[in-house]
């Protein structure tokens, strides 16, 4: 691997893979708004990547100030403001932004509709797709007649029986969504002036399906997960499940009828007959996509590569896990290992700094009796980074041949190199890129 300068006078990453040389410009990405659960998840997925430099902006200062190294303190106008595009264009020009990554449904719609006015492209699918997905009644009308569409009603006169479930046709986070048990309360809600989607009441479990569509509009991934515990519309506990054929058919049908690119998701719930019915579709990542990311499928990074025009490939560890969070994420996993294998460059050391989260895990692993093997260049001294050699069982050279001889399936392999991860993944080794290390940390200690 080597570096040269891109058109902005910054570094390019040049990757040598067999006889092919890939030149990837480091992309400056503005996450906006950065303080939403969606924005923070995008940040967590991309913050370790050597291919991107992240910036964060928000209309209302929030948690992003504490996690973004490149935080823009000037509050941004709201999505419906005529000042938003001029503000963003100024930020784009000042910070040489290559992409805007929207992290809120209203912002996604506003930027998709005004993308021609912006000085850089937006990570968003076709505008029509965004418009249909933003309005639940438009979504139900568009897919009307499909087997997975719930019964929905345009007025109280159409409702055959109660209870029903109402939710604002434009909204998120379950705000003002509720069960209605009689006509009087339904008419009261309608008279409030909020436009509601009025649907049959679905008593079953609720599921999210994280999907990925490549640059050729092919659905190449769908992860089915249950929303075990929901707080304020956010799944605070969730776990993946096998994708059954019915769910896959629904995903394929939605993907065929709408024009997606990159990551998107939809949600299902079962009716009284045990049939899957559609709740909503969103052409973005879900706030709890962290579950999917820690299986090995970084939908945010894959989306960036797809919008840059690259072909992508899915690696999925396929392990069982349960994610639970309370202003943070904790994981349980069924991966069993005796040894931790890890690379030095771009892994233990990132942007010239020690990867503190990885070091945290390594100390936990050592305390649990795990062996740690480090692959590093012979010209590099650990003392230069204040890292003790005693932390490691062995320190070996970082040639691919050495790694291939040493790494076995009784261990896990940590490396930012996709080529290396793919090689060991195919050998039956659980592999981790840097944004997945959080799933290895034990918060009980």
Coordinates of C-alpha atoms in Angstrom, one line a residue:
X1 CA 0.0 0.0 0.0
X2 CA 1.2 3.5 -0.7
X3 CA -0.2 7.0 -0.9
X4 CA -0.1 9.9 -3.4
X5 CA -2.0 13.2 -3.6
X6 CA -5.5 13.6 -5.0
X7 CA -7.0 16.6 -6.8
X8 CA -7.4 18.5 -3.6
X9 CA -3.7 18.1 -2.7
X10 CA -4.6 15.4 -0.1
X11 CA -3.6 11.7 0.0
X12 CA -5.0 9.0 -2.2
X13 CA -4.9 5.4 -1.0
X14 CA -3.3 3.1 -3.6
X15 CA -4.0 -0.6 -3.0
X16 CA -2.0 -3.3 -4.7
X17 CA -4.0 -6.5 -5.0
X18 CA -2.3 -9.2 -7.1
X19 CA -1.7 -7.5 -10.5
X20 CA -4.4 -4.9 -10.2
X21 CA -3.8 -1.4 -8.8
X22 CA -6.8 0.5 -7.3
X23 CA -6.6 4.2 -6.8
X24 CA -9.2 5.4 -4.3
X25 CA -9.3 9.1 -3.4
X26 CA -9.9 9.8 0.3
X27 CA -13.4 11.1 0.4
X28 CA -14.5 14.0 2.6
X29 CA -18.0 13.1 3.9
X30 CA -20.4 15.5 5.6
X31 CA -22.8 13.6 7.9
X32 CA -25.9 15.8 8.4
X33 CA -27.6 16.0 10.8
X34 CA -24.7 14.3 12.7
X35 CA -26.4 14.0 16.1
X36 CA -29.2 11.7 15.3
X37 CA -29.0 8.0 16.1
X38 CA -28.7 7.5 12.3
X39 CA -25.8 10.0 12.1
X40 CA -24.0 8.5 15.1
X41 CA -24.3 5.0 13.6
X42 CA -22.9 6.2 10.2
X43 CA -20.0 7.8 12.2
X44 CA -19.3 4.6 14.1
X45 CA -19.3 2.6 10.8
X46 CA -16.9 4.9 9.0
X47 CA -14.7 6.5 11.6
X48 CA -11.9 4.0 11.3
X49 CA -11.8 3.9 7.5
X50 CA -8.7 5.0 5.8
X51 CA -10.8 5.9 2.7
X52 CA -12.9 8.7 4.3
X53 CA -12.5 11.8 6.4
X54 CA -15.7 12.6 8.3
X55 CA -17.3 16.0 9.1
X56 CA -20.4 16.5 11.2
X57 CA -23.0 19.3 11.2
X58 CA -26.3 19.7 12.9
X59 CA -29.2 22.2 13.3
X60 CA -29.4 21.6 17.0
X61 CA -26.1 20.9 18.8
X62 CA -26.2 17.4 20.2
X63 CA -23.9 14.4 20.9
X64 CA -22.0 14.8 17.6
X65 CA -19.8 17.4 19.3
X66 CA -18.3 14.7 21.5
X67 CA -17.5 12.1 18.8
X68 CA -16.7 14.0 15.6
X69 CA -13.1 15.2 15.2
X70 CA -14.2 17.5 12.4
X71 CA -17.3 19.1 14.0
X72 CA -18.8 22.2 12.4
X73 CA -20.2 24.2 15.4
X74 CA -22.2 26.7 13.3
X75 CA -25.9 25.5 13.5
X76 CA -27.3 24.5 10.2
X77 CA -30.7 25.7 8.9
X78 CA -33.6 23.2 9.2
X79 CA -34.6 20.9 6.3
X80 CA -37.5 23.2 5.2
X81 CA -35.4 26.4 5.3
X82 CA -34.5 28.2 2.1
X83 CA -31.1 28.9 3.7
X84 CA -30.1 25.2 3.9
X85 CA -28.7 24.9 0.4
X86 CA -26.6 28.1 0.6
X87 CA -25.3 27.0 4.1
X88 CA -24.4 23.5 2.8
X89 CA -22.7 24.9 -0.3
X90 CA -20.5 27.2 1.9
X91 CA -19.6 24.2 4.1
X92 CA -18.9 22.1 1.0
X93 CA -16.6 24.7 -0.5
X94 CA -14.8 25.5 2.8
X95 CA -14.1 21.9 3.7
X96 CA -13.9 20.4 0.2
X97 CA -16.7 18.0 0.9
X98 CA -17.1 15.2 -1.6
X99 CA -20.4 13.7 -0.4
X100 CA -23.2 14.6 1.9
X101 CA -24.6 11.6 3.9
X102 CA -28.1 12.5 5.1
X103 CA -29.0 11.2 8.5
X104 CA -32.7 12.2 8.9
X105 CA -35.7 11.4 6.7
X106 CA -36.7 15.0 6.2
X107 CA -33.1 16.0 5.3
X108 CA -32.8 13.1 3.0
X109 CA -35.9 14.2 1.1
X110 CA -34.9 17.9 1.0
X111 CA -31.4 17.2 -0.3
X112 CA -32.6 14.6 -2.8
X113 CA -35.1 17.1 -4.3
X114 CA -32.5 19.8 -4.4
X115 CA -29.4 17.8 -5.3
X116 CA -28.8 19.7 -8.5
X117 CA -28.3 22.9 -6.5
X118 CA -25.7 21.4 -4.3
X119 CA -21.9 21.7 -4.9
X120 CA -21.4 18.0 -4.2
X121 CA -23.4 14.8 -4.7
X122 CA -25.8 13.4 -2.0
X123 CA -25.7 9.8 -0.9
X124 CA -29.4 9.2 -1.7
X125 CA -31.3 7.0 -4.2
X126 CA -33.6 8.3 -6.9
X127 CA -35.7 11.3 -5.8
X128 CA -39.0 9.5 -6.6
X129 CA -38.0 6.6 -4.4
X130 CA -37.3 9.0 -1.5
X131 CA -40.6 10.8 -2.0
X132 CA -42.6 7.6 -2.0
X133 CA -40.9 6.3 1.1
X134 CA -41.2 9.5 3.1
X135 CA -45.0 9.5 3.0
X136 CA -46.6 6.3 4.4
X137 CA -49.9 6.8 2.5
X138 CA -47.9 7.3 -0.7
X139 CA -46.1 4.1 0.1
X140 CA -49.3 2.1 0.7
X141 CA -50.9 3.6 -2.5
X142 CA -47.8 2.8 -4.6
X143 CA -47.8 -0.9 -3.4
X144 CA -51.5 -1.3 -3.2
X145 CA -52.6 -4.7 -4.3
X146 CA -49.4 -6.5 -3.2
X147 CA -49.8 -9.4 -0.8
X148 CA -47.8 -7.8 1.9
X149 CA -49.7 -4.5 2.1
X150 CA -51.7 -4.0 5.3
X151 CA -55.3 -3.0 5.2
X152 CA -55.4 0.8 5.3
X153 CA -58.2 3.4 5.2
X154 CA -58.6 6.9 3.9
X155 CA -61.2 8.0 6.4
X156 CA -63.2 6.8 9.4
X157 CA -66.1 5.8 7.1
X158 CA -63.9 3.1 5.6
X159 CA -62.9 1.4 8.8
X160 CA -64.8 -1.9 9.1
X161 CA -63.9 -2.6 12.7
X162 CA -61.7 -1.6 15.6
X163 CA -59.0 -1.4 16.9
X164 CA -56.9 0.4 14.2
X165 CA -53.4 1.8 14.4
X166 CA -52.7 5.4 13.3
X167 CA -49.3 7.1 12.7
X168 CA -48.5 10.4 11.0
X169 CA -48.1 9.8 7.3
X170 CA -44.9 11.9 7.5
X171 CA -43.0 11.1 10.7
X172 CA -40.4 8.9 12.3
X173 CA -39.5 7.4 15.7
X174 CA -43.1 6.4 16.5
X175 CA -44.0 10.0 17.4
X176 CA -47.8 10.3 17.8
X177 CA -48.4 6.7 16.6
X178 CA -51.0 4.9 18.7
X179 CA -53.8 2.3 18.8
X180 CA -57.3 3.7 18.4
X181 CA -60.2 1.6 19.8
X182 CA -63.3 3.5 18.6
X183 CA -64.6 5.9 15.9
X184 CA -64.9 8.8 18.3
X185 CA -61.2 8.8 19.1
X186 CA -60.3 8.3 15.5
X187 CA -62.3 11.3 14.4
X188 CA -60.8 13.3 17.2
X189 CA -57.3 12.5 15.9
X190 CA -58.2 13.3 12.3
X191 CA -59.7 16.7 13.4
X192 CA -56.4 17.6 15.0
X193 CA -55.0 18.6 11.6
X194 CA -52.3 15.9 11.4
X195 CA -52.5 13.7 8.4
X196 CA -52.5 10.1 9.5
X197 CA -52.0 6.7 7.9
X198 CA -54.9 4.6 9.3
X199 CA -54.1 0.9 9.3
X200 CA -55.4 -2.4 10.6
X201 CA -54.0 -3.2 14.0
X202 CA -51.1 -5.6 13.8
X203 CA -50.5 -7.5 17.1
X204 CA -47.5 -9.6 16.0
X205 CA -43.8 -9.1 16.4
X206 CA -42.0 -6.3 14.7
X207 CA -39.1 -6.8 12.3
X208 CA -36.6 -4.7 10.4
X209 CA -34.9 -6.0 7.2
X210 CA -31.6 -4.2 6.5
X211 CA -31.1 -4.4 2.7
X212 CA -28.4 -3.5 0.2
X213 CA -28.8 -2.8 -3.5
X214 CA -25.6 -2.6 -5.6
X215 CA -24.9 -0.1 -8.4
X216 CA -26.6 -2.4 -10.9
X217 CA -29.8 -2.3 -8.8
X218 CA -29.4 -5.9 -7.7
X219 CA -30.4 -6.8 -4.2
X220 CA -27.3 -8.5 -2.8
X221 CA -28.1 -8.6 0.9
X222 CA -31.0 -8.7 3.3
X223 CA -30.7 -9.2 7.1
X224 CA -33.8 -10.1 9.0
X225 CA -33.8 -9.0 12.6
X226 CA -36.4 -8.8 15.4
X227 CA -37.0 -5.5 17.2
X228 CA -37.1 -7.1 20.7
X229 CA -37.4 -3.9 22.8
X230 CA -38.5 -0.6 21.3
X231 CA -38.1 2.8 23.1
X232 CA -39.3 6.0 21.4
X233 CA -39.4 4.2 18.1
X234 CA -35.8 2.9 18.4
X235 CA -35.0 -0.7 18.8
X236 CA -32.9 -0.8 22.0
X237 CA -32.6 -4.5 21.8
X238 CA -32.5 -6.5 18.6
X239 CA -31.1 -9.8 17.2
X240 CA -30.8 -11.2 13.7
X241 CA -32.8 -14.2 12.5
X242 CA -32.7 -16.4 9.4
X243 CA -34.3 -14.8 6.4
X244 CA -37.3 -16.9 5.4
X245 CA -38.5 -17.2 1.8
X246 CA -41.5 -14.9 2.3
X247 CA -39.4 -12.1 3.7
X248 CA -36.9 -12.5 0.8
X249 CA -39.8 -12.3 -1.7
X250 CA -41.0 -9.1 -0.2
X251 CA -37.5 -7.6 -0.2
X252 CA -37.0 -8.5 -3.9
X253 CA -40.4 -7.1 -4.9
X254 CA -39.8 -3.8 -3.2
X255 CA -36.3 -3.6 -4.7
X256 CA -37.8 -4.3 -8.2
X257 CA -40.5 -1.6 -7.9
X258 CA -38.4 1.2 -6.4
X259 CA -35.0 2.5 -7.5
X260 CA -32.6 2.0 -4.6
X261 CA -28.9 2.4 -4.4
X262 CA -26.8 1.3 -1.4
X263 CA -28.4 0.6 2.0
X264 CA -32.1 0.8 2.8
X265 CA -34.6 -1.0 5.0
X266 CA -38.2 -1.9 5.5
X267 CA -40.2 -3.0 8.5
X268 CA -42.8 -5.8 8.9
X269 CA -45.3 -6.9 11.5
X270 CA -47.5 -9.9 11.6
X271 CA -51.3 -9.7 11.5
X272 CA -53.8 -12.0 13.4
X273 CA -53.3 -14.7 10.7
X274 CA -49.6 -14.7 11.1
X275 CA -49.0 -13.0 7.8
X276 CA -46.2 -10.4 7.2
X277 CA -47.5 -6.9 6.6
X278 CA -45.5 -3.8 5.6
X279 CA -45.2 -1.0 8.1
X280 CA -42.8 1.3 6.2
X281 CA -39.8 1.6 3.9
X282 CA -36.8 3.9 4.3
X283 CA -34.1 4.5 1.6
X284 CA -31.4 4.9 4.2
X285 CA -29.6 2.9 7.0
X286 CA -31.6 2.2 10.1
X287 CA -30.4 3.5 13.5
X288 CA -30.0 -0.1 14.7
X289 CA -28.0 -1.1 11.6
X290 CA -25.2 -1.6 14.2
X291 CA -26.6 -5.2 14.6
X292 CA -25.9 -5.9 10.9
X293 CA -22.5 -4.1 10.9
X294 CA -21.3 -6.3 13.8
X295 CA -22.1 -9.4 11.8
X296 CA -19.5 -8.2 9.3
X297 CA -21.7 -6.2 6.9
X298 CA -20.8 -2.5 7.1
X299 CA -23.7 -1.2 5.1
X300 CA -22.5 2.4 5.4
X301 CA -19.0 1.7 4.0
X302 CA -20.5 -0.5 1.3
X303 CA -22.9 2.4 0.4
X304 CA -20.0 4.9 0.1
X305 CA -18.1 2.5 -2.2
X306 CA -21.2 1.9 -4.3
X307 CA -21.9 5.6 -4.8
X308 CA -18.2 6.0 -5.7
X309 CA -18.9 3.5 -8.5
X310 CA -17.1 0.4 -7.1
X311 CA -18.4 -3.2 -7.1
X312 CA -18.8 -4.5 -3.6
X313 CA -18.9 -7.9 -1.9
X314 CA -20.6 -9.0 1.3
X315 CA -18.8 -10.9 4.1
X316 CA -21.1 -12.1 6.8
X317 CA -19.8 -14.0 9.9
X318 CA -23.3 -15.3 10.4
X319 CA -22.9 -15.6 14.2
X320 CA -25.7 -15.3 16.6
X321 CA -25.8 -12.1 18.6
X322 CA -28.1 -10.0 20.7
X323 CA -27.6 -6.2 20.8
X324 CA -28.8 -4.2 23.8
X325 CA -28.2 -0.6 24.3
X326 CA -28.8 2.2 26.8
X327 CA -27.1 5.2 25.4
X328 CA -24.4 2.8 24.1
X329 CA -24.1 -0.7 22.5
X330 CA -23.3 -4.0 24.2
X331 CA -23.0 -7.4 22.5
X332 CA -23.2 -11.0 23.3
X333 CA -21.8 -13.4 20.6
X334 CA -21.4 -17.1 20.1
X335 CA -17.9 -16.8 18.5
X336 CA -15.4 -18.9 20.5
X337 CA -11.7 -18.2 20.2
X338 CA -8.4 -18.9 21.9
X339 CA -6.2 -16.5 19.9
X340 CA -6.4 -13.0 18.6
X341 CA -4.5 -12.3 15.4
X342 CA -4.2 -8.7 14.4
X343 CA -2.3 -6.4 12.0
X344 CA -0.3 -3.4 13.0
X345 CA -0.7 -0.9 10.1
X346 CA -4.1 0.8 9.8
X347 CA -5.4 -1.5 12.5
X348 CA -3.5 -1.2 15.8
X349 CA -2.2 2.2 14.6
X350 CA -4.7 4.3 12.7
X351 CA -3.8 7.7 11.2
X352 CA -0.6 7.6 13.2
X353 CA -2.4 7.1 16.5
X354 CA -2.9 4.1 18.8
X355 CA -6.4 2.6 18.3
X356 CA -7.6 3.0 21.9
X357 CA -10.7 0.8 21.5
X358 CA -8.7 -2.0 20.1
X359 CA -6.1 -1.7 22.9
X360 CA -9.0 -1.9 25.3
X361 CA -10.2 -5.2 23.8
X362 CA -6.6 -6.6 23.7
X363 CA -6.2 -6.0 27.4
X364 CA -9.5 -7.6 28.1
X365 CA -8.6 -10.6 25.9
X366 CA -5.2 -11.0 27.7
X367 CA -7.0 -10.9 31.1
X368 CA -9.2 -13.8 29.9
X369 CA -6.2 -15.9 29.0
X370 CA -6.3 -15.3 25.2
X371 CA -3.1 -15.4 23.2
X372 CA -2.4 -12.3 21.1
X373 CA -0.3 -12.5 17.9
X374 CA 0.7 -9.2 16.2
X375 CA 1.8 -8.9 12.6
X376 CA 4.0 -5.7 12.1
X377 CA 6.8 -4.4 9.9
X378 CA 10.2 -5.2 11.3
X379 CA 11.2 -1.5 10.9
X380 CA 8.5 -0.4 13.4
X381 CA 9.2 -0.2 17.2
X382 CA 6.3 -0.6 19.6
X383 CA 8.1 1.6 22.1
X384 CA 7.5 4.5 19.7
X385 CA 3.8 4.2 20.5
X386 CA 4.3 3.3 24.2
X387 CA 2.9 -0.2 23.6
X388 CA 4.6 -3.0 25.6
X389 CA 5.8 -6.1 23.7
X390 CA 4.7 -8.1 26.7
X391 CA 1.1 -7.7 25.7
X392 CA 1.7 -10.1 22.8
X393 CA 2.4 -13.8 22.8
X394 CA 4.3 -13.4 19.5
X395 CA 5.3 -10.6 17.2
X396 CA 5.8 -11.6 13.6
X397 CA 6.5 -9.9 10.4
X398 CA 3.4 -8.7 8.5
X399 CA 3.9 -10.5 5.2
X400 CA 0.9 -12.2 3.8
X401 CA 2.8 -15.5 3.7
X402 CA 3.5 -15.3 7.5
X403 CA -0.2 -14.6 8.2
X404 CA -1.3 -17.4 6.0
X405 CA 0.9 -19.9 7.9
X406 CA 0.0 -18.7 11.4
X407 CA -3.7 -17.8 11.5
X408 CA -5.9 -20.8 12.3
X409 CA -9.7 -21.2 12.9
X410 CA -9.3 -21.4 16.6
X411 CA -8.8 -17.6 16.6
X412 CA -10.2 -14.4 15.3
X413 CA -8.5 -12.1 12.8
X414 CA -8.6 -8.3 13.0
X415 CA -7.4 -6.2 10.0
X416 CA -8.6 -3.3 8.0
X417 CA -7.5 -5.0 4.8
X418 CA -10.5 -6.5 3.0
X419 CA -8.3 -8.8 0.9
X420 CA -6.8 -10.4 4.1
X421 CA -10.2 -10.6 5.8
X422 CA -11.7 -12.3 2.7
X423 CA -8.9 -14.8 2.6
X424 CA -9.2 -15.9 6.2
X425 CA -13.0 -15.7 6.1
X426 CA -13.0 -18.3 3.4
X427 CA -10.7 -20.4 5.7
X428 CA -13.4 -20.4 8.4
X429 CA -11.9 -17.8 10.6
X430 CA -14.1 -15.1 12.1
X431 CA -12.8 -11.8 10.8
X432 CA -13.2 -8.3 12.1
X433 CA -12.7 -4.8 10.6
X434 CA -12.1 -2.0 13.0
X435 CA -15.7 -0.8 13.3
X436 CA -16.6 -4.3 14.5
X437 CA -14.3 -4.4 17.5
X438 CA -17.0 -2.9 19.7
X439 CA -18.8 -6.2 19.5
X440 CA -15.8 -7.9 21.2
X441 CA -15.6 -5.6 24.2
X442 CA -17.0 -6.9 27.5
X443 CA -18.7 -4.0 29.3
X444 CA -19.2 -6.0 32.4
X445 CA -15.5 -5.5 33.5

